[in-house]
Tab-separated table of C-alpha atoms and ligand atoms in Angstrom:
chain	number	residue	atom	x	y	z
A	1	MET	CA	-5.532	26.510	-37.576
A	2	LYS	CA	-7.553	29.321	-38.385
A	3	HIS	CA	-7.206	30.627	-34.847
A	4	LYS	CA	-2.662	29.897	-35.320
A	5	THR	CA	-2.351	31.471	-38.660
A	6	GLN	CA	-4.162	34.627	-36.792
A	7	GLY	CA	-2.276	34.408	-34.270
A	8	LEU	CA	1.073	34.302	-36.337
A	9	THR	CA	-0.262	37.306	-38.420
A	10	ALA	CA	-0.842	39.755	-34.838
A	11	VAL	CA	2.856	38.695	-34.150
A	12	ILE	CA	4.509	39.915	-37.478
A	13	ILE	CA	1.920	43.171	-37.411
A	14	SER	CA	3.734	43.060	-34.200
A	15	LEU	CA	7.312	42.523	-34.092
A	16	LEU	CA	7.322	44.807	-37.617
A	17	ILE	CA	5.812	47.704	-34.969
A	18	LEU	CA	8.558	47.250	-32.252
A	19	LEU	CA	11.562	46.831	-35.609
A	20	SER	CA	10.283	50.604	-36.223
A	21	ALA	CA	10.427	51.623	-33.228
A	22	CYS	CA	14.068	50.151	-32.271
A	23	GLY	CA	15.067	52.251	-35.654
A	24	GLU	CA	13.872	55.739	-33.423
A	25	ASN	CA	16.510	54.984	-30.333
A	26	ALA	CA	18.992	52.731	-31.895
A	27	GLY	CA	22.282	54.855	-30.270
A	28	SER	CA	22.198	54.076	-26.684
A	29	GLU	CA	20.795	50.419	-27.609
A	30	SER	CA	23.169	48.506	-29.368
A	31	ASP	CA	26.637	50.149	-26.989
A	32	ALA	CA	24.817	47.762	-24.498
A	33	ALA	CA	25.390	45.387	-26.746
A	34	GLY	CA	28.365	42.962	-27.353
A	35	THR	CA	29.155	40.883	-24.809
A	36	GLY	CA	28.168	41.479	-20.750
A	37	ILE	CA	25.772	43.854	-20.370
A	38	LYS	CA	28.124	47.170	-20.337
A	39	ALA	CA	25.371	49.481	-18.970
A	40	GLU	CA	25.045	50.319	-15.263
A	41	ASN	CA	21.303	48.900	-14.780
A	42	THR	CA	20.616	45.653	-15.940
A	43	ASN	CA	16.702	44.570	-17.184
A	44	ILE	CA	15.650	41.093	-16.814
A	45	VAL	CA	12.373	39.977	-18.063
A	46	THR	CA	10.536	36.887	-17.367
A	47	SER	CA	7.493	35.037	-19.985
A	48	PHE	CA	5.805	33.338	-17.303
A	49	TYR	CA	5.524	33.260	-13.165
A	50	PRO	CA	7.724	29.902	-12.025
A	51	MET	CA	10.763	31.639	-14.027
A	52	TYR	CA	10.121	34.991	-12.249
A	53	ILE	CA	10.065	33.475	-8.897
A	54	PHE	CA	13.313	32.167	-9.292
A	55	THR	CA	14.762	34.889	-11.091
A	56	SER	CA	13.342	37.702	-8.132
A	57	ASN	CA	15.730	35.253	-5.284
A	58	ILE	CA	18.642	34.974	-8.082
A	59	ALA	CA	19.103	39.315	-8.652
A	60	LYS	CA	17.693	39.835	-4.905
A	61	ASP	CA	18.138	43.297	-3.452
A	62	ILE	CA	20.893	43.496	-6.633
A	63	PRO	CA	21.216	47.068	-6.804
A	64	GLY	CA	20.906	48.235	-10.239
A	65	VAL	CA	18.791	44.870	-11.374
A	66	LYS	CA	15.188	45.321	-12.618
A	67	VAL	CA	12.936	41.728	-13.132
A	68	THR	CA	10.078	42.096	-14.609
A	69	ASN	CA	7.740	39.459	-16.106
A	70	MET	CA	6.674	39.762	-19.413
A	71	THR	CA	3.232	38.585	-18.839
A	72	GLU	CA	0.535	38.919	-16.143
A	73	PRO	CA	1.322	36.955	-13.478
A	74	GLN	CA	-2.099	35.041	-13.878
A	75	THR	CA	-1.521	34.002	-17.392
A	76	GLY	CA	-0.675	30.532	-16.345
A	77	CYS	CA	1.014	28.351	-19.057
A	78	LEU	CA	1.925	29.454	-21.892
A	79	HIS	CA	0.412	26.588	-24.023
A	80	ASP	CA	-1.535	28.759	-26.478
A	81	TYR	CA	-0.281	32.241	-25.332
A	82	GLN	CA	0.096	34.811	-28.083
A	83	LEU	CA	2.556	38.096	-27.605
A	84	ASN	CA	0.794	41.396	-27.360
A	85	PRO	CA	1.294	44.456	-27.910
A	86	ALA	CA	2.237	45.823	-23.637
A	87	ASP	CA	4.761	42.277	-24.226
A	88	MET	CA	6.335	43.234	-27.078
A	89	LYS	CA	6.920	46.879	-25.580
A	90	THR	CA	7.769	45.233	-22.557
A	91	LEU	CA	10.908	43.021	-24.508
A	92	GLU	CA	12.148	46.411	-26.634
A	93	ASN	CA	13.086	47.438	-22.769
A	94	ALA	CA	14.930	44.131	-22.130
A	95	ASP	CA	18.591	42.946	-21.994
A	96	ILE	CA	17.958	39.320	-20.970
A	97	LEU	CA	15.193	37.337	-21.338
A	98	VAL	CA	14.208	34.474	-18.838
A	99	ILE	CA	12.109	31.254	-19.685
A	100	ASN	CA	11.483	27.794	-19.555
A	101	GLY	CA	12.237	26.455	-23.040
A	102	ALA	CA	11.729	22.964	-23.670
A	103	GLY	CA	9.143	24.439	-26.095
A	104	MET	CA	6.889	26.375	-23.109
A	105	GLU	CA	7.640	30.191	-25.250
A	106	SER	CA	8.126	28.744	-28.619
A	107	PHE	CA	5.813	30.978	-29.524
A	108	MET	CA	8.158	33.711	-28.519
A	109	ASN	CA	11.344	32.206	-31.339
A	110	LYS	CA	10.806	34.204	-34.060
A	111	VAL	CA	10.593	37.393	-32.372
A	112	ILE	CA	13.678	36.248	-30.425
A	113	ASN	CA	16.507	36.101	-33.504
A	114	ARG	CA	14.445	39.559	-34.263
A	115	LEU	CA	15.832	41.075	-31.639
A	116	PRO	CA	19.714	40.583	-31.663
A	117	ASP	CA	20.456	42.524	-28.545
A	118	ILE	CA	18.058	40.319	-25.872
A	119	LYS	CA	20.178	37.725	-24.407
A	120	VAL	CA	18.074	34.828	-23.845
A	121	VAL	CA	18.795	32.222	-20.861
A	122	GLU	CA	17.045	30.006	-21.200
A	123	ALA	CA	16.234	27.454	-17.984
A	124	SER	CA	16.270	24.126	-19.368
A	125	LYS	CA	19.161	24.276	-21.214
A	126	GLY	CA	21.034	20.673	-20.831
A	127	LEU	CA	18.309	19.023	-18.027
A	128	GLU	CA	17.652	15.194	-19.483
A	129	LEU	CA	13.477	15.906	-20.383
A	130	LEU	CA	10.385	13.730	-20.070
A	131	TRP	CA	8.008	12.763	-23.039
A	132	ASP	CA	4.206	13.190	-23.294
A	133	GLU	CA	3.741	9.922	-23.097
A	134	HIS	CA	-0.438	10.235	-23.092
A	135	GLU	CA	-0.203	12.619	-26.062
A	136	ARG	CA	1.535	9.969	-27.582
A	137	GLU	CA	0.032	6.996	-26.552
A	138	GLU	CA	-3.758	8.614	-27.738
A	139	ASP	CA	-2.453	9.175	-31.145
A	140	GLY	CA	-1.774	5.466	-32.004
A	141	LYS	CA	1.280	6.600	-33.310
A	142	THR	CA	5.006	7.288	-32.592
A	143	ALA	CA	6.399	10.580	-32.335
A	144	GLU	CA	7.734	10.236	-36.032
A	145	ALA	CA	4.444	9.528	-37.074
A	146	ALA	CA	2.684	12.077	-35.957
A	147	GLY	CA	4.135	14.617	-38.244
A	148	SER	CA	5.520	18.412	-37.824
A	149	GLU	CA	2.600	19.383	-36.508
A	150	HIS	CA	3.283	18.232	-33.193
A	151	GLU	CA	6.989	19.083	-33.676
A	152	GLU	CA	5.376	22.820	-33.890
A	153	GLU	CA	3.835	22.351	-30.869
A	154	GLY	CA	6.990	20.088	-29.116
A	155	GLU	CA	6.818	16.749	-28.197
A	156	VAL	CA	8.772	16.975	-24.742
A	157	ASN	CA	6.728	18.187	-21.310
A	158	PRO	CA	8.412	21.596	-20.481
A	159	HIS	CA	6.641	20.956	-17.058
A	160	ILE	CA	10.445	20.943	-15.967
A	161	TRP	CA	9.639	23.094	-12.730
A	162	VAL	CA	6.887	21.799	-10.771
A	163	SER	CA	8.797	19.379	-9.409
A	164	ILE	CA	11.599	20.579	-6.899
A	165	SER	CA	14.345	18.934	-8.661
A	166	GLY	CA	13.603	20.285	-11.281
A	167	ALA	CA	13.276	23.544	-9.974
A	168	ILE	CA	16.649	23.459	-8.599
A	169	ASP	CA	18.116	22.476	-11.729
A	170	GLU	CA	16.353	25.626	-13.355
A	171	VAL	CA	17.255	28.269	-10.807
A	172	LYS	CA	21.359	26.942	-10.782
A	173	ASN	CA	20.810	27.256	-14.625
A	174	ILE	CA	19.574	31.120	-14.776
A	175	GLY	CA	22.012	31.721	-12.479
A	176	ARG	CA	25.249	29.947	-14.356
A	177	GLN	CA	23.728	32.485	-17.563
A	178	LEU	CA	22.840	34.929	-15.516
A	179	GLU	CA	26.747	34.951	-14.162
A	180	GLU	CA	28.484	34.924	-17.386
A	181	LEU	CA	25.557	37.722	-19.264
A	182	ASP	CA	25.889	40.216	-16.288
A	183	PRO	CA	28.954	39.645	-15.288
A	184	LYS	CA	29.706	42.728	-12.572
A	185	ASN	CA	27.040	41.521	-10.923
A	186	ALA	CA	28.605	37.277	-11.052
A	187	GLN	CA	29.481	37.611	-7.195
A	188	LYS	CA	26.314	38.640	-6.133
A	189	TYR	CA	23.850	36.506	-8.460
A	190	ARG	CA	26.391	33.100	-7.230
A	191	THR	CA	25.510	34.351	-3.237
A	192	ASN	CA	21.673	34.035	-4.119
A	193	THR	CA	21.590	31.262	-6.392
A	194	ASP	CA	23.070	29.373	-3.304
A	195	GLU	CA	21.010	30.970	-0.905
A	196	TYR	CA	18.094	29.907	-2.696
A	197	VAL	CA	19.048	26.216	-3.921
A	198	LYS	CA	19.209	25.536	-0.129
A	199	LYS	CA	15.950	26.942	0.590
A	200	LEU	CA	14.593	24.060	-2.059
A	201	GLU	CA	16.803	21.527	-1.197
A	202	THR	CA	14.986	21.585	2.284
A	203	GLN	CA	11.877	22.005	0.667
A	204	LYS	CA	13.020	18.644	-1.313
A	205	GLN	CA	13.691	17.024	1.730
A	206	LYS	CA	10.665	17.121	3.699
A	207	MET	CA	8.297	16.374	1.309
A	208	HIS	CA	10.081	12.870	0.351
A	209	LYS	CA	10.265	12.389	4.424
A	210	ALA	CA	6.055	13.315	4.706
A	211	LEU	CA	5.010	11.099	1.433
A	212	ASP	CA	8.120	8.310	0.959
A	213	GLY	CA	6.532	6.047	3.242
A	214	ILE	CA	2.291	5.874	1.431
A	215	LYS	CA	1.065	3.696	0.192
A	216	ASN	CA	-1.333	5.449	-1.935
A	217	ARG	CA	0.974	6.299	-4.906
A	218	ASP	CA	-1.798	6.823	-7.826
A	219	ILE	CA	-2.933	10.057	-8.572
A	220	VAL	CA	-5.203	11.363	-12.053
A	221	THR	CA	-4.283	15.165	-12.540
A	222	PHE	CA	-5.362	17.996	-14.390
A	223	HIS	CA	-3.077	18.671	-17.241
A	224	GLU	CA	0.114	17.564	-18.159
A	225	ALA	CA	1.782	19.569	-15.384
A	226	PHE	CA	2.650	17.155	-13.127
A	227	PRO	CA	5.088	14.009	-14.656
A	228	TYR	CA	8.360	15.471	-12.912
A	229	PHE	CA	6.196	15.717	-10.018
A	230	ALA	CA	5.295	12.702	-9.908
A	231	LYS	CA	8.266	11.615	-10.917
A	232	GLU	CA	10.023	12.769	-7.773
A	233	PHE	CA	7.935	11.830	-5.529
A	234	ASN	CA	7.147	8.707	-7.031
A	235	LEU	CA	3.538	8.542	-7.776
A	236	ASN	CA	1.718	7.410	-10.470
A	237	ILE	CA	-0.721	9.393	-12.766
A	238	ILE	CA	-3.188	6.981	-13.801
A	239	ALA	CA	-5.497	9.526	-16.462
A	240	VAL	CA	-4.946	12.700	-16.773
A	241	ILE	CA	-8.518	15.018	-17.069
A	242	GLU	CA	-7.412	17.218	-20.015
A	243	ARG	CA	-4.564	16.453	-22.659
A	244	GLU	CA	-4.997	20.282	-24.061
A	245	PRO	CA	-4.814	22.967	-21.063
A	246	GLY	CA	-7.647	24.587	-21.417
A	247	THR	CA	-9.616	22.962	-23.847
A	248	GLU	CA	-12.384	20.588	-22.406
A	249	PRO	CA	-12.376	17.015	-22.648
A	250	THR	CA	-14.867	15.444	-25.281
A	251	ALA	CA	-16.949	12.754	-24.204
A	252	GLY	CA	-14.923	10.206	-25.035
A	253	GLU	CA	-11.887	11.391	-23.024
A	254	LEU	CA	-13.766	11.982	-20.232
A	255	THR	CA	-15.395	8.585	-20.279
A	256	ASP	CA	-12.457	7.082	-20.791
A	257	THR	CA	-10.947	8.611	-17.310
A	258	ILE	CA	-13.779	8.387	-15.617
A	259	ASP	CA	-13.204	4.039	-16.879
A	260	LYS	CA	-9.279	4.583	-14.969
A	261	VAL	CA	-10.993	5.858	-12.214
A	262	ARG	CA	-13.226	3.033	-11.494
A	263	LYS	CA	-10.683	0.142	-12.840
A	264	SER	CA	-8.048	1.841	-10.252
A	265	GLY	CA	-10.644	2.179	-7.830
A	266	ILE	CA	-8.689	6.147	-7.237
A	267	LYS	CA	-10.350	8.072	-3.972
A	268	ALA	CA	-8.522	11.173	-5.046
A	269	LEU	CA	-8.717	14.439	-8.180
A	270	PHE	CA	-5.863	17.019	-8.912
A	271	ALA	CA	-7.290	20.176	-9.675
A	272	GLU	CA	-5.856	22.654	-10.523
A	273	PRO	CA	-6.229	26.228	-9.213
A	274	GLN	CA	-5.473	28.051	-13.463
A	275	TYR	CA	-8.275	25.825	-14.669
A	276	SER	CA	-11.340	24.966	-14.945
A	277	GLN	CA	-12.654	22.193	-12.344
A	278	LYS	CA	-15.724	20.809	-14.477
A	279	ALA	CA	-14.288	18.316	-16.011
A	280	ALA	CA	-12.867	17.295	-13.173
A	281	ASP	CA	-16.353	17.682	-11.595
A	282	THR	CA	-18.109	15.576	-14.345
A	283	ILE	CA	-15.343	12.383	-12.885
A	284	SER	CA	-15.722	12.877	-9.244
A	285	ARG	CA	-20.315	12.495	-9.429
A	286	GLU	CA	-19.421	9.380	-11.514
A	287	THR	CA	-16.558	7.923	-9.819
A	288	GLY	CA	-16.817	8.616	-5.910
A	289	ALA	CA	-13.502	10.314	-6.497
A	290	LYS	CA	-12.788	13.587	-4.627
A	291	VAL	CA	-10.941	16.195	-5.893
A	292	TYR	CA	-8.640	18.180	-4.541
A	293	VAL	CA	-6.345	21.367	-6.304
A	294	LEU	CA	-2.717	20.930	-6.891
A	295	ASP	CA	-1.362	23.972	-7.898
A	296	PRO	CA	2.148	23.428	-10.897
A	297	VAL	CA	2.953	27.207	-8.937
A	298	SER	CA	2.738	28.095	-12.698
A	299	THR	CA	1.175	31.647	-11.402
A	300	GLY	CA	0.617	33.767	-8.287
A	301	PRO	CA	0.172	37.248	-7.024
A	302	LYS	CA	3.624	39.296	-8.343
A	303	ASN	CA	4.745	40.601	-4.792
A	304	ALA	CA	4.941	37.153	-3.613
A	305	ALA	CA	6.958	36.165	-5.777
A	306	PRO	CA	9.851	35.170	-3.602
A	307	GLU	CA	8.752	33.006	-1.320
A	308	ALA	CA	5.772	31.592	-3.476
A	309	TYR	CA	7.151	28.050	-4.946
A	310	ILE	CA	8.148	26.868	-1.616
A	311	LYS	CA	4.667	28.139	0.140
A	312	ILE	CA	2.993	26.456	-2.829
A	313	MET	CA	4.427	23.488	-3.104
A	314	ASP	CA	4.219	23.119	0.965
A	315	GLN	CA	0.143	23.215	0.100
A	316	ASN	CA	0.330	20.912	-2.861
A	317	LEU	CA	2.404	18.671	0.187
A	318	ASN	CA	-0.902	19.065	2.421
A	319	THR	CA	-3.008	18.331	-0.353
A	320	LEU	CA	-1.496	15.434	-0.881
A	321	LEU	CA	-1.962	13.922	2.649
A	322	GLU	CA	-5.215	14.968	3.288
A	323	ALA	CA	-6.077	13.208	-0.364
A	324	LEU	CA	-3.458	9.760	-0.041
A	325	THR	CA	-2.794	8.788	3.221
B	401	ZN	ZN1	1.369	23.638	-18.457
């Protein structure tokens, strides 16, 4: 709790710094407000790597449109993220902010509310979301009974982009909203969106073809990043190693996972490149199941972003085939 309070204080302080900075050069900024971006150049800021990948494709080769990722491309999911002064500076120059939504960037809500000039594009807007069943089961409570603390962290699972259908929905969503907010470039956004969606559709079909026939469909994943992916390719997640990413599982949780792996006869554990493999290695030693790496596309090199999603999904496909067949 103390950790959280400190984070909030840091956000408020940064906000105050930002607001005073805004006052100094309010003139030209406020002219750009109103409906649609009227200025010649459009500065789009994305919250984290998958949003950066998608938006880079949608805004590809459009003169005057610049896409900047707010966080370092190696940051990964933003579950425990706290805004820093550099992020605030990036936001200060943004016309449009692209977020995943569904609770991933809830730490930014207060800041976004105080920056009326920023137009927010929400990739998950209107999409059907999955609930974090593991969390609810292990808490032994219903979502309602779990109370406000849970509400704060969000009970829906935000990892929509990890399934290719989810990625396609998010790309279309971002594209449509950019068209509305920046009408002078609408046609280009639309062409780029269609082109990228086609590539994603091709990758999706390729993966279905390779995975639909396999018999062994039980997997253990690292954090709650894969429910959308598992649903799309009809895989069963029988256990999740780290319920809270970045927090090592307790001894009890570890024993529980080891039991589940033994009982199910699972042969493959999937760690993620973004987090320590320690817990997965322990389970592997205890059960003989082998550790593979499955990537939820939440980090990657900046300059590789346009092609990164499809490339990483291709690697994931090869890993799944190696592990499950
Ligand atoms: Zn995550």
